[in-house]
């Protein structure tokens, strides 16, 4: 059989059965809803076997001419469309027929807008616009995914930076507490220390800092240049001072033990 679609460059494609033993018609029994006074069958019905309509408690009658009464219907055997009276709008009916096949029209031949007899827009144009929109949306989605990924990376970096900062703060902060006289006093006075606590042991002049596991020696009192002198009637807490007991209000002075005389702002204690 000649391929007429290819022979005549016909954009309408038809798939028809011949009704033989090798290529029989396909029997259909399908339920469809009447919309705009018509029902579109899945395939083109065979005219010889006709179309049977069942439903709505009516005895349906097919006509070819004349007005469509309430229980009448017409069949377009070229397009596979069944027409009804407007009173049957929205009703679901069953259609029994022998299907010969169907004709398929390209989207470019189906109009959706017109001005008189002039076609303004076809289904293909609508499909093309939809595909362009989908492409643009996919591009925007991809861009949003890239931005989201970058935001996640920045968030992770910020969390790591915050964690590093918290680690540095946790391991470098110093919270000075009142001194004790001996190391044993340190253990007894502060049995549950917190990270960063710093306590001076008077008998050795050593500052200890709790690092979360142990008291760590962080300084030695004799490693500084000169001593502070406090003149007061109350003993100072800071062991890095020389206490000059007087009845006068507290005042801070500076003394320098050395072999050579210091500048005029220092009190000289000559050594050697």
PDB file of C-alpha atoms in Angstrom:
ATOM      1  CA  UNK A   1       0.000   0.000   0.000  1.00  0.00           C
ATOM      2  CA  UNK A   2       1.312   3.427  -0.912  1.00  0.00           C
ATOM      3  CA  UNK A   3       2.261   5.802   1.903  1.00  0.00           C
ATOM      4  CA  UNK A   4       0.009   8.726   0.926  1.00  0.00           C
ATOM      5  CA  UNK A   5       1.323  10.957   3.721  1.00  0.00           C
ATOM      6  CA  UNK A   6       4.818  10.668   2.252  1.00  0.00           C
ATOM      7  CA  UNK A   7       3.595  10.661  -1.354  1.00  0.00           C
ATOM      8  CA  UNK A   8       1.635  13.900  -1.048  1.00  0.00           C
ATOM      9  CA  UNK A   9       3.648  15.444   1.815  1.00  0.00           C
ATOM     10  CA  UNK A  10       0.448  15.337   3.895  1.00  0.00           C
ATOM     11  CA  UNK A  11       1.016  16.437   7.520  1.00  0.00           C
ATOM     12  CA  UNK A  12      -2.100  14.517   8.636  1.00  0.00           C
ATOM     13  CA  UNK A  13      -1.184  10.976   9.640  1.00  0.00           C
ATOM     14  CA  UNK A  14      -3.809   8.234   9.466  1.00  0.00           C
ATOM     15  CA  UNK A  15      -3.725   4.762  10.938  1.00  0.00           C
ATOM     16  CA  UNK A  16      -6.595   2.747   9.492  1.00  0.00           C
ATOM     17  CA  UNK A  17      -7.525  -0.913   9.855  1.00  0.00           C
ATOM     18  CA  UNK A  18      -9.049  -2.745   6.897  1.00  0.00           C
ATOM     19  CA  UNK A  19     -11.353  -5.036   8.889  1.00  0.00           C
ATOM     20  CA  UNK A  20      -9.872  -8.302   7.639  1.00  0.00           C
ATOM     21  CA  UNK A  21      -8.883 -11.376   9.595  1.00  0.00           C
ATOM     22  CA  UNK A  22      -5.279 -10.212   9.514  1.00  0.00           C
ATOM     23  CA  UNK A  23      -6.181  -6.596  10.366  1.00  0.00           C
ATOM     24  CA  UNK A  24      -9.543  -6.606  12.203  1.00  0.00           C
ATOM     25  CA  UNK A  25     -11.382  -3.636  13.629  1.00  0.00           C
ATOM     26  CA  UNK A  26     -10.883  -2.985  17.348  1.00  0.00           C
ATOM     27  CA  UNK A  27     -14.015  -3.262  19.487  1.00  0.00           C
ATOM     28  CA  UNK A  28     -14.501  -0.351  21.906  1.00  0.00           C
ATOM     29  CA  UNK A  29     -16.789   0.123  24.886  1.00  0.00           C
ATOM     30  CA  UNK A  30     -15.805   3.403  26.496  1.00  0.00           C
ATOM     31  CA  UNK A  31     -17.478   5.885  28.831  1.00  0.00           C
ATOM     32  CA  UNK A  32     -17.190   9.527  27.807  1.00  0.00           C
ATOM     33  CA  UNK A  33     -18.651  12.814  29.039  1.00  0.00           C
ATOM     34  CA  UNK A  34     -20.650  15.069  26.738  1.00  0.00           C
ATOM     35  CA  UNK A  35     -18.897  18.432  26.524  1.00  0.00           C
ATOM     36  CA  UNK A  36     -20.040  21.329  24.342  1.00  0.00           C
ATOM     37  CA  UNK A  37     -22.727  19.042  22.942  1.00  0.00           C
ATOM     38  CA  UNK A  38     -20.312  16.401  21.682  1.00  0.00           C
ATOM     39  CA  UNK A  39     -18.202  13.402  22.666  1.00  0.00           C
ATOM     40  CA  UNK A  40     -14.885  12.609  20.964  1.00  0.00           C
ATOM     41  CA  UNK A  41     -14.376   8.889  20.389  1.00  0.00           C
ATOM     42  CA  UNK A  42     -10.929   7.351  20.783  1.00  0.00           C
ATOM     43  CA  UNK A  43     -11.013   6.047  17.209  1.00  0.00           C
ATOM     44  CA  UNK A  44     -13.037   6.603  14.073  1.00  0.00           C
ATOM     45  CA  UNK A  45     -16.061   4.251  14.199  1.00  0.00           C
ATOM     46  CA  UNK A  46     -16.933   1.932  11.345  1.00  0.00           C
ATOM     47  CA  UNK A  47     -20.079   3.152   9.596  1.00  0.00           C
ATOM     48  CA  UNK A  48     -21.337  -0.331   8.825  1.00  0.00           C
ATOM     49  CA  UNK A  49     -21.355  -1.450  12.471  1.00  0.00           C
ATOM     50  CA  UNK A  50     -22.620   1.955  13.617  1.00  0.00           C
ATOM     51  CA  UNK A  51     -22.316   3.454  17.127  1.00  0.00           C
ATOM     52  CA  UNK A  52     -24.401   2.330  20.091  1.00  0.00           C
ATOM     53  CA  UNK A  53     -25.025   4.772  22.975  1.00  0.00           C
ATOM     54  CA  UNK A  54     -26.081   3.523  26.418  1.00  0.00           C
ATOM     55  CA  UNK A  55     -26.854   5.466  29.584  1.00  0.00           C
ATOM     56  CA  UNK A  56     -29.021   8.026  31.401  1.00  0.00           C
ATOM     57  CA  UNK A  57     -31.939   5.540  31.363  1.00  0.00           C
ATOM     58  CA  UNK A  58     -32.807   6.487  27.791  1.00  0.00           C
ATOM     59  CA  UNK A  59     -33.290   4.626  24.558  1.00  0.00           C
ATOM     60  CA  UNK A  60     -30.856   6.416  22.290  1.00  0.00           C
ATOM     61  CA  UNK A  61     -31.485   6.761  18.580  1.00  0.00           C
ATOM     62  CA  UNK A  62     -28.965   7.694  15.903  1.00  0.00           C
ATOM     63  CA  UNK A  63     -30.100  10.074  13.151  1.00  0.00           C
ATOM     64  CA  UNK A  64     -28.293  11.466  10.135  1.00  0.00           C
ATOM     65  CA  UNK A  65     -30.453  14.542   9.468  1.00  0.00           C
ATOM     66  CA  UNK A  66     -32.896  16.712  11.346  1.00  0.00           C
ATOM     67  CA  UNK A  67     -32.998  18.283  14.777  1.00  0.00           C
ATOM     68  CA  UNK A  68     -31.379  16.566  17.748  1.00  0.00           C
ATOM     69  CA  UNK A  69     -34.088  15.650  20.207  1.00  0.00           C
ATOM     70  CA  UNK A  70     -33.339  14.798  23.830  1.00  0.00           C
ATOM     71  CA  UNK A  71     -32.526  11.142  23.070  1.00  0.00           C
ATOM     72  CA  UNK A  72     -31.149  11.601  19.534  1.00  0.00           C
ATOM     73  CA  UNK A  73     -27.511  11.711  18.451  1.00  0.00           C
ATOM     74  CA  UNK A  74     -25.519  12.156  15.254  1.00  0.00           C
ATOM     75  CA  UNK A  75     -22.164  10.606  14.387  1.00  0.00           C
ATOM     76  CA  UNK A  76     -19.438  12.148  12.241  1.00  0.00           C
ATOM     77  CA  UNK A  77     -17.864   8.966  10.843  1.00  0.00           C
ATOM     78  CA  UNK A  78     -14.995  10.907   9.295  1.00  0.00           C
ATOM     79  CA  UNK A  79     -13.810  12.597  12.518  1.00  0.00           C
ATOM     80  CA  UNK A  80     -15.131  10.204  15.179  1.00  0.00           C
ATOM     81  CA  UNK A  81     -17.366  12.764  16.931  1.00  0.00           C
ATOM     82  CA  UNK A  82     -20.837  12.110  18.395  1.00  0.00           C
ATOM     83  CA  UNK A  83     -23.224  15.097  18.728  1.00  0.00           C
ATOM     84  CA  UNK A  84     -26.046  15.504  21.280  1.00  0.00           C
ATOM     85  CA  UNK A  85     -28.823  17.862  22.282  1.00  0.00           C
ATOM     86  CA  UNK A  86     -27.760  20.584  24.760  1.00  0.00           C
ATOM     87  CA  UNK A  87     -29.938  18.947  27.442  1.00  0.00           C
ATOM     88  CA  UNK A  88     -27.384  16.123  27.671  1.00  0.00           C
ATOM     89  CA  UNK A  89     -24.444  18.399  28.517  1.00  0.00           C
ATOM     90  CA  UNK A  90     -22.141  16.944  31.173  1.00  0.00           C
ATOM     91  CA  UNK A  91     -23.676  13.457  31.110  1.00  0.00           C
ATOM     92  CA  UNK A  92     -21.474  10.354  31.113  1.00  0.00           C
ATOM     93  CA  UNK A  93     -22.517   7.843  28.455  1.00  0.00           C
ATOM     94  CA  UNK A  94     -21.165   4.531  27.199  1.00  0.00           C
ATOM     95  CA  UNK A  95     -20.241   4.172  23.516  1.00  0.00           C
ATOM     96  CA  UNK A  96     -19.922   0.785  21.794  1.00  0.00           C
ATOM     97  CA  UNK A  97     -18.400   0.688  18.320  1.00  0.00           C
ATOM     98  CA  UNK A  98     -15.797  -0.920  16.073  1.00  0.00           C
ATOM     99  CA  UNK A  99     -12.747   1.280  15.695  1.00  0.00           C
ATOM    100  CA  UNK A 100     -11.112   1.632  12.289  1.00  0.00           C
ATOM    101  CA  UNK A 101      -8.178   3.691  13.555  1.00  0.00           C
ATOM    102  CA  UNK A 102      -7.567   7.418  13.853  1.00  0.00           C
ATOM    103  CA  UNK A 103      -6.188  10.457  12.077  1.00  0.00           C
ATOM    104  CA  UNK A 104      -3.518  12.541  13.780  1.00  0.00           C
ATOM    105  CA  UNK A 105      -3.190  16.246  13.054  1.00  0.00           C
ATOM    106  CA  UNK A 106       0.015  18.206  13.653  1.00  0.00           C
ATOM    107  CA  UNK A 107      -0.130  20.919  16.284  1.00  0.00           C
ATOM    108  CA  UNK A 108       0.676  23.493  13.579  1.00  0.00           C
ATOM    109  CA  UNK A 109      -2.702  22.740  11.940  1.00  0.00           C
ATOM    110  CA  UNK A 110      -4.761  23.220  15.111  1.00  0.00           C
ATOM    111  CA  UNK A 111      -5.757  26.824  15.737  1.00  0.00           C
ATOM    112  CA  UNK A 112      -6.483  28.269  19.166  1.00  0.00           C
ATOM    113  CA  UNK A 113      -6.989  31.950  18.215  1.00  0.00           C
ATOM    114  CA  UNK A 114      -8.420  33.513  15.105  1.00  0.00           C
ATOM    115  CA  UNK A 115      -9.797  36.733  13.649  1.00  0.00           C
ATOM    116  CA  UNK A 116     -12.579  35.786  11.317  1.00  0.00           C
ATOM    117  CA  UNK A 117     -11.078  33.246   8.935  1.00  0.00           C
ATOM    118  CA  UNK A 118      -7.498  34.247   9.759  1.00  0.00           C
ATOM    119  CA  UNK A 119      -5.590  32.048  12.203  1.00  0.00           C
ATOM    120  CA  UNK A 120      -3.766  34.149  14.809  1.00  0.00           C
ATOM    121  CA  UNK A 121      -2.225  31.406  16.932  1.00  0.00           C
ATOM    122  CA  UNK A 122      -1.846  27.652  16.602  1.00  0.00           C
ATOM    123  CA  UNK A 123      -1.326  24.939  19.160  1.00  0.00           C
ATOM    124  CA  UNK A 124       2.253  24.524  17.930  1.00  0.00           C
ATOM    125  CA  UNK A 125       2.986  28.169  18.703  1.00  0.00           C
ATOM    126  CA  UNK A 126       1.631  27.681  22.202  1.00  0.00           C
ATOM    127  CA  UNK A 127       3.763  24.550  22.625  1.00  0.00           C
ATOM    128  CA  UNK A 128       6.876  26.401  21.409  1.00  0.00           C
ATOM    129  CA  UNK A 129       6.248  29.235  23.876  1.00  0.00           C
ATOM    130  CA  UNK A 130       5.744  26.710  26.668  1.00  0.00           C
ATOM    131  CA  UNK A 131       8.996  24.923  25.788  1.00  0.00           C
ATOM    132  CA  UNK A 132      10.888  28.243  25.769  1.00  0.00           C
ATOM    133  CA  UNK A 133       9.404  29.073  29.158  1.00  0.00           C
ATOM    134  CA  UNK A 134      10.412  25.660  30.508  1.00  0.00           C
ATOM    135  CA  UNK A 135      13.982  26.172  29.246  1.00  0.00           C
ATOM    136  CA  UNK A 136      14.189  29.582  30.938  1.00  0.00           C
ATOM    137  CA  UNK A 137      12.729  28.172  34.139  1.00  0.00           C
ATOM    138  CA  UNK A 138      15.249  25.314  34.104  1.00  0.00           C
ATOM    139  CA  UNK A 139      18.058  27.837  33.663  1.00  0.00           C
ATOM    140  CA  UNK A 140      16.759  29.845  36.623  1.00  0.00           C
ATOM    141  CA  UNK A 141      16.379  26.692  38.696  1.00  0.00           C
ATOM    142  CA  UNK A 142      19.969  25.724  37.854  1.00  0.00           C
ATOM    143  CA  UNK A 143      21.147  29.214  38.834  1.00  0.00           C
ATOM    144  CA  UNK A 144      19.189  29.007  42.096  1.00  0.00           C
ATOM    145  CA  UNK A 145      20.775  25.629  42.784  1.00  0.00           C
ATOM    146  CA  UNK A 146      24.238  27.121  42.200  1.00  0.00           C
ATOM    147  CA  UNK A 147      23.452  30.039  44.518  1.00  0.00           C
ATOM    148  CA  UNK A 148      22.036  27.663  47.124  1.00  0.00           C
ATOM    149  CA  UNK A 149      25.154  25.496  46.918  1.00  0.00           C
ATOM    150  CA  UNK A 150      27.360  28.568  47.323  1.00  0.00           C
ATOM    151  CA  UNK A 151      25.300  29.725  50.311  1.00  0.00           C
ATOM    152  CA  UNK A 152      25.695  26.306  51.904  1.00  0.00           C
ATOM    153  CA  UNK A 153      29.467  26.482  51.355  1.00  0.00           C
ATOM    154  CA  UNK A 154      29.620  29.964  52.914  1.00  0.00           C
ATOM    155  CA  UNK A 155      27.443  28.822  55.817  1.00  0.00           C
ATOM    156  CA  UNK A 156      29.730  25.848  56.443  1.00  0.00           C
ATOM    157  CA  UNK A 157      32.766  28.131  56.268  1.00  0.00           C
ATOM    158  CA  UNK A 158      31.181  30.540  58.766  1.00  0.00           C
ATOM    159  CA  UNK A 159      30.363  27.674  61.093  1.00  0.00           C
ATOM    160  CA  UNK A 160      33.946  26.447  60.888  1.00  0.00           C
ATOM    161  CA  UNK A 161      35.290  29.959  61.456  1.00  0.00           C
ATOM    162  CA  UNK A 162      32.967  30.377  64.435  1.00  0.00           C
ATOM    163  CA  UNK A 163      34.068  27.020  65.775  1.00  0.00           C
ATOM    164  CA  UNK A 164      37.732  28.006  65.368  1.00  0.00           C
ATOM    165  CA  UNK A 165      37.081  31.329  67.088  1.00  0.00           C
ATOM    166  CA  UNK A 166      35.281  29.630  69.954  1.00  0.00           C
ATOM    167  CA  UNK A 167      38.190  27.203  70.255  1.00  0.00           C
ATOM    168  CA  UNK A 168      40.711  30.058  70.392  1.00  0.00           C
ATOM    169  CA  UNK A 169      38.629  31.957  72.936  1.00  0.00           C
ATOM    170  CA  UNK A 170      38.140  28.836  75.003  1.00  0.00           C
ATOM    171  CA  UNK A 171      41.868  28.103  75.044  1.00  0.00           C
ATOM    172  CA  UNK A 172      43.246  31.619  75.527  1.00  0.00           C
ATOM    173  CA  UNK A 173      40.857  33.427  77.838  1.00  0.00           C
ATOM    174  CA  UNK A 174      41.981  34.199  81.376  1.00  0.00           C
ATOM    175  CA  UNK A 175      39.707  34.687  84.344  1.00  0.00           C
ATOM    176  CA  UNK A 176      41.777  35.815  87.323  1.00  0.00           C
ATOM    177  CA  UNK A 177      40.693  34.544  90.724  1.00  0.00           C
ATOM    178  CA  UNK A 178      42.032  35.288  94.229  1.00  0.00           C
ATOM    179  CA  UNK A 179      45.451  33.833  94.960  1.00  0.00           C
ATOM    180  CA  UNK A 180      46.217  30.932  97.256  1.00  0.00           C
ATOM    181  CA  UNK A 181      49.299  30.264  99.377  1.00  0.00           C
ATOM    182  CA  UNK A 182      50.287  26.783  98.182  1.00  0.00           C
ATOM    183  CA  UNK A 183      49.602  24.458  95.291  1.00  0.00           C
ATOM    184  CA  UNK A 184      47.613  22.210  97.624  1.00  0.00           C
ATOM    185  CA  UNK A 185      45.507  25.229  98.546  1.00  0.00           C
ATOM    186  CA  UNK A 186      44.886  25.662  94.822  1.00  0.00           C
ATOM    187  CA  UNK A 187      43.535  22.125  94.568  1.00  0.00           C
ATOM    188  CA  UNK A 188      41.428  22.495  97.704  1.00  0.00           C
ATOM    189  CA  UNK A 189      40.083  25.988  97.002  1.00  0.00           C
ATOM    190  CA  UNK A 190      39.101  25.342  93.387  1.00  0.00           C
ATOM    191  CA  UNK A 191      38.067  21.660  93.154  1.00  0.00           C
ATOM    192  CA  UNK A 192      35.803  22.230  90.116  1.00  0.00           C
ATOM    193  CA  UNK A 193      37.648  24.749  87.949  1.00  0.00           C
ATOM    194  CA  UNK A 194      36.432  26.067  84.611  1.00  0.00           C
ATOM    195  CA  UNK A 195      38.518  26.577  81.494  1.00  0.00           C
ATOM    196  CA  UNK A 196      40.397  29.863  81.683  1.00  0.00           C
ATOM    197  CA  UNK A 197      40.580  30.232  85.452  1.00  0.00           C
ATOM    198  CA  UNK A 198      43.944  31.702  86.503  1.00  0.00           C
ATOM    199  CA  UNK A 199      45.186  31.512  90.092  1.00  0.00           C
ATOM    200  CA  UNK A 200      48.508  32.639  91.571  1.00  0.00           C
ATOM    201  CA  UNK A 201      50.251  30.458  94.157  1.00  0.00           C
ATOM    202  CA  UNK A 202      51.936  32.839  96.590  1.00  0.00           C
ATOM    203  CA  UNK A 203      54.746  30.640  97.910  1.00  0.00           C
ATOM    204  CA  UNK A 204      56.176  30.023  94.416  1.00  0.00           C
ATOM    205  CA  UNK A 205      54.901  33.097  92.601  1.00  0.00           C
ATOM    206  CA  UNK A 206      53.609  30.886  89.758  1.00  0.00           C
ATOM    207  CA  UNK A 207      50.393  31.539  87.875  1.00  0.00           C
ATOM    208  CA  UNK A 208      48.383  28.444  86.951  1.00  0.00           C
ATOM    209  CA  UNK A 209      45.662  28.268  84.302  1.00  0.00           C
ATOM    210  CA  UNK A 210      43.061  25.486  84.065  1.00  0.00           C
ATOM    211  CA  UNK A 211      42.943  24.181  80.454  1.00  0.00           C
ATOM    212  CA  UNK A 212      40.102  21.739  80.988  1.00  0.00           C
ATOM    213  CA  UNK A 213      42.331  18.876  82.085  1.00  0.00           C
ATOM    214  CA  UNK A 214      45.049  20.223  84.353  1.00  0.00           C
ATOM    215  CA  UNK A 215      46.470  23.321  86.016  1.00  0.00           C
ATOM    216  CA  UNK A 216      49.135  24.617  83.613  1.00  0.00           C
ATOM    217  CA  UNK A 217      52.059  26.799  84.682  1.00  0.00           C
ATOM    218  CA  UNK A 218      51.775  29.916  82.510  1.00  0.00           C
ATOM    219  CA  UNK A 219      54.213  32.331  84.224  1.00  0.00           C
ATOM    220  CA  UNK A 220      56.833  32.696  86.945  1.00  0.00           C
ATOM    221  CA  UNK A 221      56.729  35.674  89.253  1.00  0.00           C
ATOM    222  CA  UNK A 222      60.444  36.493  89.222  1.00  0.00           C
ATOM    223  CA  UNK A 223      60.591  36.992  85.462  1.00  0.00           C
ATOM    224  CA  UNK A 224      59.869  40.702  85.312  1.00  0.00           C
ATOM    225  CA  UNK A 225      61.775  43.943  85.513  1.00  0.00           C
ATOM    226  CA  UNK A 226      61.327  45.602  88.871  1.00  0.00           C
ATOM    227  CA  UNK A 227      58.579  45.381  91.438  1.00  0.00           C
ATOM    228  CA  UNK A 228      55.510  47.405  92.211  1.00  0.00           C
ATOM    229  CA  UNK A 229      55.425  48.922  95.669  1.00  0.00           C
ATOM    230  CA  UNK A 230      52.112  49.473  97.393  1.00  0.00           C
ATOM    231  CA  UNK A 231      52.085  51.799 100.323  1.00  0.00           C
ATOM    232  CA  UNK A 232      49.014  51.048 102.435  1.00  0.00           C
ATOM    233  CA  UNK A 233      47.772  49.659 105.717  1.00  0.00           C
ATOM    234  CA  UNK A 234      46.164  46.572 104.010  1.00  0.00           C
ATOM    235  CA  UNK A 235      48.201  43.745 102.492  1.00  0.00           C
ATOM    236  CA  UNK A 236      47.791  43.672  98.664  1.00  0.00           C
ATOM    237  CA  UNK A 237      46.605  40.561  96.813  1.00  0.00           C
ATOM    238  CA  UNK A 238      49.147  40.784  94.021  1.00  0.00           C
ATOM    239  CA  UNK A 239      52.355  38.990  95.032  1.00  0.00           C
ATOM    240  CA  UNK A 240      54.305  40.931  92.412  1.00  0.00           C
ATOM    241  CA  UNK A 241      54.333  43.925  94.689  1.00  0.00           C
ATOM    242  CA  UNK A 242      56.423  45.044  97.618  1.00  0.00           C
ATOM    243  CA  UNK A 243      54.217  46.041 100.519  1.00  0.00           C
ATOM    244  CA  UNK A 244      55.239  49.093 102.473  1.00  0.00           C
ATOM    245  CA  UNK A 245      52.964  49.108 105.471  1.00  0.00           C
ATOM    246  CA  UNK A 246      51.885  52.600 106.410  1.00  0.00           C
ATOM    247  CA  UNK A 247      48.881  54.309 107.892  1.00  0.00           C
ATOM    248  CA  UNK A 248      48.370  56.360 104.760  1.00  0.00           C
ATOM    249  CA  UNK A 249      45.809  55.644 102.022  1.00  0.00           C
ATOM    250  CA  UNK A 250      46.938  53.111  99.379  1.00  0.00           C
ATOM    251  CA  UNK A 251      49.283  54.448  96.705  1.00  0.00           C
ATOM    252  CA  UNK A 252      51.270  52.679  94.011  1.00  0.00           C
ATOM    253  CA  UNK A 253      55.015  53.151  93.723  1.00  0.00           C
ATOM    254  CA  UNK A 254      57.836  51.491  91.780  1.00  0.00           C
ATOM    255  CA  UNK A 255      61.120  50.061  93.032  1.00  0.00           C
ATOM    256  CA  UNK A 256      64.078  48.738  91.051  1.00  0.00           C
ATOM    257  CA  UNK A 257      66.657  46.335  92.546  1.00  0.00           C
ATOM    258  CA  UNK A 258      69.898  46.673  90.545  1.00  0.00           C
ATOM    259  CA  UNK A 259      73.595  47.473  90.720  1.00  0.00           C
ATOM    260  CA  UNK A 260      73.186  50.656  88.726  1.00  0.00           C
ATOM    261  CA  UNK A 261      71.000  53.563  89.683  1.00  0.00           C
ATOM    262  CA  UNK A 262      67.688  53.622  87.741  1.00  0.00           C
ATOM    263  CA  UNK A 263      66.012  56.731  86.347  1.00  0.00           C
ATOM    264  CA  UNK A 264      64.314  59.210  88.635  1.00  0.00           C
ATOM    265  CA  UNK A 265      60.901  57.527  88.512  1.00  0.00           C
ATOM    266  CA  UNK A 266      62.187  54.419  90.287  1.00  0.00           C
ATOM    267  CA  UNK A 267      63.041  53.671  93.930  1.00  0.00           C
ATOM    268  CA  UNK A 268      66.522  52.129  93.912  1.00  0.00           C
ATOM    269  CA  UNK A 269      67.392  49.070  96.006  1.00  0.00           C
ATOM    270  CA  UNK A 270      71.073  48.557  95.424  1.00  0.00           C
ATOM    271  CA  UNK A 271      72.147  44.958  94.838  1.00  0.00           C
ATOM    272  CA  UNK A 272      75.724  43.677  95.150  1.00  0.00           C
TER     273      UNK A 272
END
